[in-house]
Amino acid sequence: MASQRPASRTLDALASPGLANLIGLVGIITPVVAWATKAPDLKNVLLAAETGIVVVLVGSHIWLRKRFITLRRAHNLKAMDDAAFYESVREQVERDLVQDYEEIANGHLRVYASDVPRLSVMLVRTLINTQAQPQRILAADLTTDPSLLTRRREYLAANRQMIDSGGQINRLFIVRRDDLAREDYARDLLTLINQHRQIGVTAGLAVRDRLRPEEAVDYIVFAGAAVLVEEEQGDSDYNHGRSSVHFQGIDRWTERFDNVWGTGAHAAPVTLQAYEALARPMLDGGTWDSDRVRQALDAA
């Protein structure tokens, strides 16, 4: 984990239990000393200090409630059949929970397996509900199996809702040259593209072999607010897969997408149109020619 910034370390120090206990102890001692002293001037000073301490404690309490989540800790060990076993499990769960909250507090979140598509849907709907600007999604997809996306109905439904609410989605399909030359792959890819166009997605194509490693990444940019980066490809049921959500440094992901998407004659939508113009007639006519497709891709 990256080292904390000075400001973050300062806030953590101010929120530490040790400091709170020290302030509370001083708050207890001060009125006792004020009551015991016979000097009027000192008594007034101590009472004023006590008032200040009370104000600090109230303000600290309000601030801590906004900055931290308060959860009830189960501690009735006597009610458990095996107190030691229960305590061990509770400690492990608490450690995992605290680690997850520390990540999101630092602007980062890791998600595994079946939670990845669920989080994807949540991010789309949050973008719609918060009206974060621009109302736009930029999605770069390493399309190794086109049929996978066609089965993620809840995510596609959220995409449709995004577009119906006035938003925009640009989806870049990043595909290997040899896959584009396969008849079965081409048929599934164009079916997927049709499905996306029907809900209003603007589709583009990039040949993966021509991209630098840092450009051939699976990620989704949500406005200028968040980016979901898929670090391990999920399978059809998402029993496997690992992703990260970042809430900082979004501009560099937007710039990366724009660079690959391109403009003019080499823009990703133009590349896709040229591929479709070649592939669709061959698929419809049963005259698929892999060598011809490869030559066209190399010449583009």
PDB file of N, CA, C and O in Angstrom, residues 94-128:
ATOM      1  N   GLU A  94     -13.198  -9.131  11.014  1.00  0.00           N
ATOM      2  CA  GLU A  94     -12.975  -7.716  11.311  1.00  0.00           C
ATOM      3  C   GLU A  94     -11.757  -7.179  10.575  1.00  0.00           C
ATOM      4  O   GLU A  94     -11.776  -6.062  10.049  1.00  0.00           O
ATOM      5  N   ARG A  95     -10.677  -7.970  10.546  1.00  0.00           N
ATOM      6  CA  ARG A  95      -9.470  -7.526   9.835  1.00  0.00           C
ATOM      7  C   ARG A  95      -9.768  -7.316   8.358  1.00  0.00           C
ATOM      8  O   ARG A  95      -9.347  -6.320   7.762  1.00  0.00           O
ATOM      9  N   ASP A  96     -10.494  -8.263   7.740  1.00  0.00           N
ATOM     10  CA  ASP A  96     -10.833  -8.132   6.319  1.00  0.00           C
ATOM     11  C   ASP A  96     -11.714  -6.911   6.083  1.00  0.00           C
ATOM     12  O   ASP A  96     -11.551  -6.186   5.098  1.00  0.00           O
ATOM     13  N   LEU A  97     -12.668  -6.696   6.985  1.00  0.00           N
ATOM     14  CA  LEU A  97     -13.581  -5.568   6.842  1.00  0.00           C
ATOM     15  C   LEU A  97     -12.836  -4.243   6.946  1.00  0.00           C
ATOM     16  O   LEU A  97     -13.028  -3.335   6.128  1.00  0.00           O
ATOM     17  N   VAL A  98     -11.942  -4.140   7.930  1.00  0.00           N
ATOM     18  CA  VAL A  98     -11.176  -2.913   8.114  1.00  0.00           C
ATOM     19  C   VAL A  98     -10.281  -2.656   6.905  1.00  0.00           C
ATOM     20  O   VAL A  98     -10.161  -1.520   6.427  1.00  0.00           O
ATOM     21  N   GLN A  99      -9.674  -3.722   6.377  1.00  0.00           N
ATOM     22  CA  GLN A  99      -8.809  -3.559   5.210  1.00  0.00           C
ATOM     23  C   GLN A  99      -9.594  -3.030   4.018  1.00  0.00           C
ATOM     24  O   GLN A  99      -9.142  -2.135   3.298  1.00  0.00           O
ATOM     25  N   ASP A 100     -10.803  -3.576   3.791  1.00  0.00           N
ATOM     26  CA  ASP A 100     -11.632  -3.109   2.682  1.00  0.00           C
ATOM     27  C   ASP A 100     -12.008  -1.640   2.857  1.00  0.00           C
ATOM     28  O   ASP A 100     -11.988  -0.863   1.889  1.00  0.00           O
ATOM     29  N   TYR A 101     -12.351  -1.244   4.070  1.00  0.00           N
ATOM     30  CA  TYR A 101     -12.746   0.140   4.297  1.00  0.00           C
ATOM     31  C   TYR A 101     -11.560   1.076   4.172  1.00  0.00           C
ATOM     32  O   TYR A 101     -11.709   2.222   3.719  1.00  0.00           O
ATOM     33  N   GLU A 102     -10.375   0.620   4.556  1.00  0.00           N
ATOM     34  CA  GLU A 102      -9.192   1.459   4.390  1.00  0.00           C
ATOM     35  C   GLU A 102      -8.906   1.699   2.911  1.00  0.00           C
ATOM     36  O   GLU A 102      -8.500   2.787   2.512  1.00  0.00           O
ATOM     37  N   GLU A 103      -9.133   0.683   2.075  1.00  0.00           N
ATOM     38  CA  GLU A 103      -8.916   0.838   0.637  1.00  0.00           C
ATOM     39  C   GLU A 103      -9.865   1.869   0.041  1.00  0.00           C
ATOM     40  O   GLU A 103      -9.446   2.777  -0.680  1.00  0.00           O
ATOM     41  N   ILE A 104     -11.166   1.735   0.327  1.00  0.00           N
ATOM     42  CA  ILE A 104     -12.130   2.667  -0.258  1.00  0.00           C
ATOM     43  C   ILE A 104     -11.915   4.070   0.290  1.00  0.00           C
ATOM     44  O   ILE A 104     -12.130   5.070  -0.405  1.00  0.00           O
ATOM     45  N   ALA A 105     -11.450   4.178   1.537  1.00  0.00           N
ATOM     46  CA  ALA A 105     -11.166   5.496   2.112  1.00  0.00           C
ATOM     47  C   ALA A 105     -10.008   6.165   1.391  1.00  0.00           C
ATOM     48  O   ALA A 105      -9.925   7.399   1.333  1.00  0.00           O
ATOM     49  N   ASN A 106      -9.102   5.365   0.813  1.00  0.00           N
ATOM     50  CA  ASN A 106      -7.965   5.901   0.071  1.00  0.00           C
ATOM     51  C   ASN A 106      -8.245   6.025  -1.422  1.00  0.00           C
ATOM     52  O   ASN A 106      -7.334   6.285  -2.211  1.00  0.00           O
ATOM     53  N   GLY A 107      -9.519   5.835  -1.831  1.00  0.00           N
ATOM     54  CA  GLY A 107      -9.880   6.031  -3.232  1.00  0.00           C
ATOM     55  C   GLY A 107      -9.622   4.835  -4.115  1.00  0.00           C
ATOM     56  O   GLY A 107      -9.395   4.982  -5.320  1.00  0.00           O
ATOM     57  N   HIS A 108      -9.668   3.629  -3.542  1.00  0.00           N
ATOM     58  CA  HIS A 108      -9.352   2.426  -4.312  1.00  0.00           C
ATOM     59  C   HIS A 108     -10.155   1.265  -3.751  1.00  0.00           C
ATOM     60  O   HIS A 108     -10.420   1.201  -2.549  1.00  0.00           O
ATOM     61  N   LEU A 109     -10.582   0.369  -4.628  1.00  0.00           N
ATOM     62  CA  LEU A 109     -11.381  -0.771  -4.182  1.00  0.00           C
ATOM     63  C   LEU A 109     -11.087  -1.963  -5.067  1.00  0.00           C
ATOM     64  O   LEU A 109     -11.107  -1.850  -6.297  1.00  0.00           O
ATOM     65  N   ARG A 110     -10.822  -3.124  -4.453  1.00  0.00           N
ATOM     66  CA  ARG A 110     -10.610  -4.356  -5.212  1.00  0.00           C
ATOM     67  C   ARG A 110     -11.860  -5.229  -5.127  1.00  0.00           C
ATOM     68  O   ARG A 110     -12.487  -5.332  -4.080  1.00  0.00           O
ATOM     69  N   VAL A 111     -12.195  -5.861  -6.260  1.00  0.00           N
ATOM     70  CA  VAL A 111     -13.408  -6.677  -6.332  1.00  0.00           C
ATOM     71  C   VAL A 111     -13.050  -7.997  -7.008  1.00  0.00           C
ATOM     72  O   VAL A 111     -12.274  -8.026  -7.964  1.00  0.00           O
ATOM     73  N   TYR A 112     -13.666  -9.083  -6.519  1.00  0.00           N
ATOM     74  CA  TYR A 112     -13.325 -10.410  -7.024  1.00  0.00           C
ATOM     75  C   TYR A 112     -14.564 -11.136  -7.530  1.00  0.00           C
ATOM     76  O   TYR A 112     -15.678 -10.944  -7.048  1.00  0.00           O
ATOM     77  N   ALA A 113     -14.317 -11.986  -8.542  1.00  0.00           N
ATOM     78  CA  ALA A 113     -15.297 -12.965  -9.038  1.00  0.00           C
ATOM     79  C   ALA A 113     -16.650 -12.332  -9.314  1.00  0.00           C
ATOM     80  O   ALA A 113     -16.736 -11.320 -10.006  1.00  0.00           O
ATOM     81  N   SER A 114     -17.718 -12.927  -8.784  1.00  0.00           N
ATOM     82  CA  SER A 114     -19.072 -12.530  -9.153  1.00  0.00           C
ATOM     83  C   SER A 114     -19.434 -11.129  -8.694  1.00  0.00           C
ATOM     84  O   SER A 114     -20.454 -10.566  -9.135  1.00  0.00           O
ATOM     85  N   ASP A 115     -18.639 -10.529  -7.802  1.00  0.00           N
ATOM     86  CA  ASP A 115     -18.913  -9.154  -7.393  1.00  0.00           C
ATOM     87  C   ASP A 115     -18.565  -8.152  -8.486  1.00  0.00           C
ATOM     88  O   ASP A 115     -19.017  -7.005  -8.441  1.00  0.00           O
ATOM     89  N   VAL A 116     -17.745  -8.548  -9.474  1.00  0.00           N
ATOM     90  CA  VAL A 116     -17.306  -7.624 -10.518  1.00  0.00           C
ATOM     91  C   VAL A 116     -18.485  -7.140 -11.371  1.00  0.00           C
ATOM     92  O   VAL A 116     -18.679  -5.928 -11.519  1.00  0.00           O
ATOM     93  N   PRO A 117     -19.306  -8.031 -11.971  1.00  0.00           N
ATOM     94  CA  PRO A 117     -20.437  -7.519 -12.753  1.00  0.00           C
ATOM     95  C   PRO A 117     -21.448  -6.765 -11.901  1.00  0.00           C
ATOM     96  O   PRO A 117     -22.051  -5.781 -12.371  1.00  0.00           O
ATOM     97  N   ARG A 118     -21.633  -7.175 -10.654  1.00  0.00           N
ATOM     98  CA  ARG A 118     -22.559  -6.449  -9.774  1.00  0.00           C
ATOM     99  C   ARG A 118     -22.081  -5.019  -9.540  1.00  0.00           C
ATOM    100  O   ARG A 118     -22.866  -4.064  -9.591  1.00  0.00           O
ATOM    101  N   LEU A 119     -20.771  -4.861  -9.310  1.00  0.00           N
ATOM    102  CA  LEU A 119     -20.226  -3.527  -9.107  1.00  0.00           C
ATOM    103  C   LEU A 119     -20.295  -2.701 -10.392  1.00  0.00           C
ATOM    104  O   LEU A 119     -20.533  -1.490 -10.346  1.00  0.00           O
ATOM    105  N   SER A 120     -20.093  -3.344 -11.543  1.00  0.00           N
ATOM    106  CA  SER A 120     -20.187  -2.635 -12.815  1.00  0.00           C
ATOM    107  C   SER A 120     -21.566  -2.005 -12.977  1.00  0.00           C
ATOM    108  O   SER A 120     -21.695  -0.838 -13.373  1.00  0.00           O
ATOM    109  N   VAL A 121     -22.602  -2.775 -12.666  1.00  0.00           N
ATOM    110  CA  VAL A 121     -23.971  -2.267 -12.758  1.00  0.00           C
ATOM    111  C   VAL A 121     -24.172  -1.117 -11.775  1.00  0.00           C
ATOM    112  O   VAL A 121     -24.771  -0.089 -12.099  1.00  0.00           O
ATOM    113  N   MET A 122     -23.659  -1.268 -10.552  1.00  0.00           N
ATOM    114  CA  MET A 122     -23.817  -0.226  -9.544  1.00  0.00           C
ATOM    115  C   MET A 122     -23.155   1.076  -9.990  1.00  0.00           C
ATOM    116  O   MET A 122     -23.707   2.168  -9.804  1.00  0.00           O
ATOM    117  N   LEU A 123     -21.976   0.982 -10.624  1.00  0.00           N
ATOM    118  CA  LEU A 123     -21.281   2.179 -11.078  1.00  0.00           C
ATOM    119  C   LEU A 123     -22.055   2.892 -12.186  1.00  0.00           C
ATOM    120  O   LEU A 123     -22.125   4.123 -12.222  1.00  0.00           O
ATOM    121  N   VAL A 124     -22.646   2.113 -13.093  1.00  0.00           N
ATOM    122  CA  VAL A 124     -23.456   2.728 -14.161  1.00  0.00           C
ATOM    123  C   VAL A 124     -24.654   3.452 -13.550  1.00  0.00           C
ATOM    124  O   VAL A 124     -24.951   4.609 -13.891  1.00  0.00           O
ATOM    125  N   ARG A 125     -25.351   2.797 -12.658  1.00  0.00           N
ATOM    126  CA  ARG A 125     -26.546   3.395 -12.055  1.00  0.00           C
ATOM    127  C   ARG A 125     -26.199   4.593 -11.176  1.00  0.00           C
ATOM    128  O   ARG A 125     -26.954   5.569 -11.120  1.00  0.00           O
ATOM    129  N   THR A 126     -25.064   4.527 -10.513  1.00  0.00           N
ATOM    130  CA  THR A 126     -24.624   5.672  -9.715  1.00  0.00           C
ATOM    131  C   THR A 126     -24.312   6.856 -10.606  1.00  0.00           C
ATOM    132  O   THR A 126     -24.629   8.005 -10.264  1.00  0.00           O
ATOM    133  N   LEU A 127     -23.716   6.598 -11.759  1.00  0.00           N
ATOM    134  CA  LEU A 127     -23.434   7.670 -12.715  1.00  0.00           C
ATOM    135  C   LEU A 127     -24.726   8.342 -13.163  1.00  0.00           C
ATOM    136  O   LEU A 127     -24.812   9.569 -13.279  1.00  0.00           O
ATOM    137  N   ILE A 128     -25.753   7.541 -13.399  1.00  0.00           N
ATOM    138  CA  ILE A 128     -27.051   8.093 -13.804  1.00  0.00           C
ATOM    139  C   ILE A 128     -27.669   8.902 -12.672  1.00  0.00           C
ATOM    140  O   ILE A 128     -28.140  10.030 -12.870  1.00  0.00           O
TER     141      ILE A 128
END
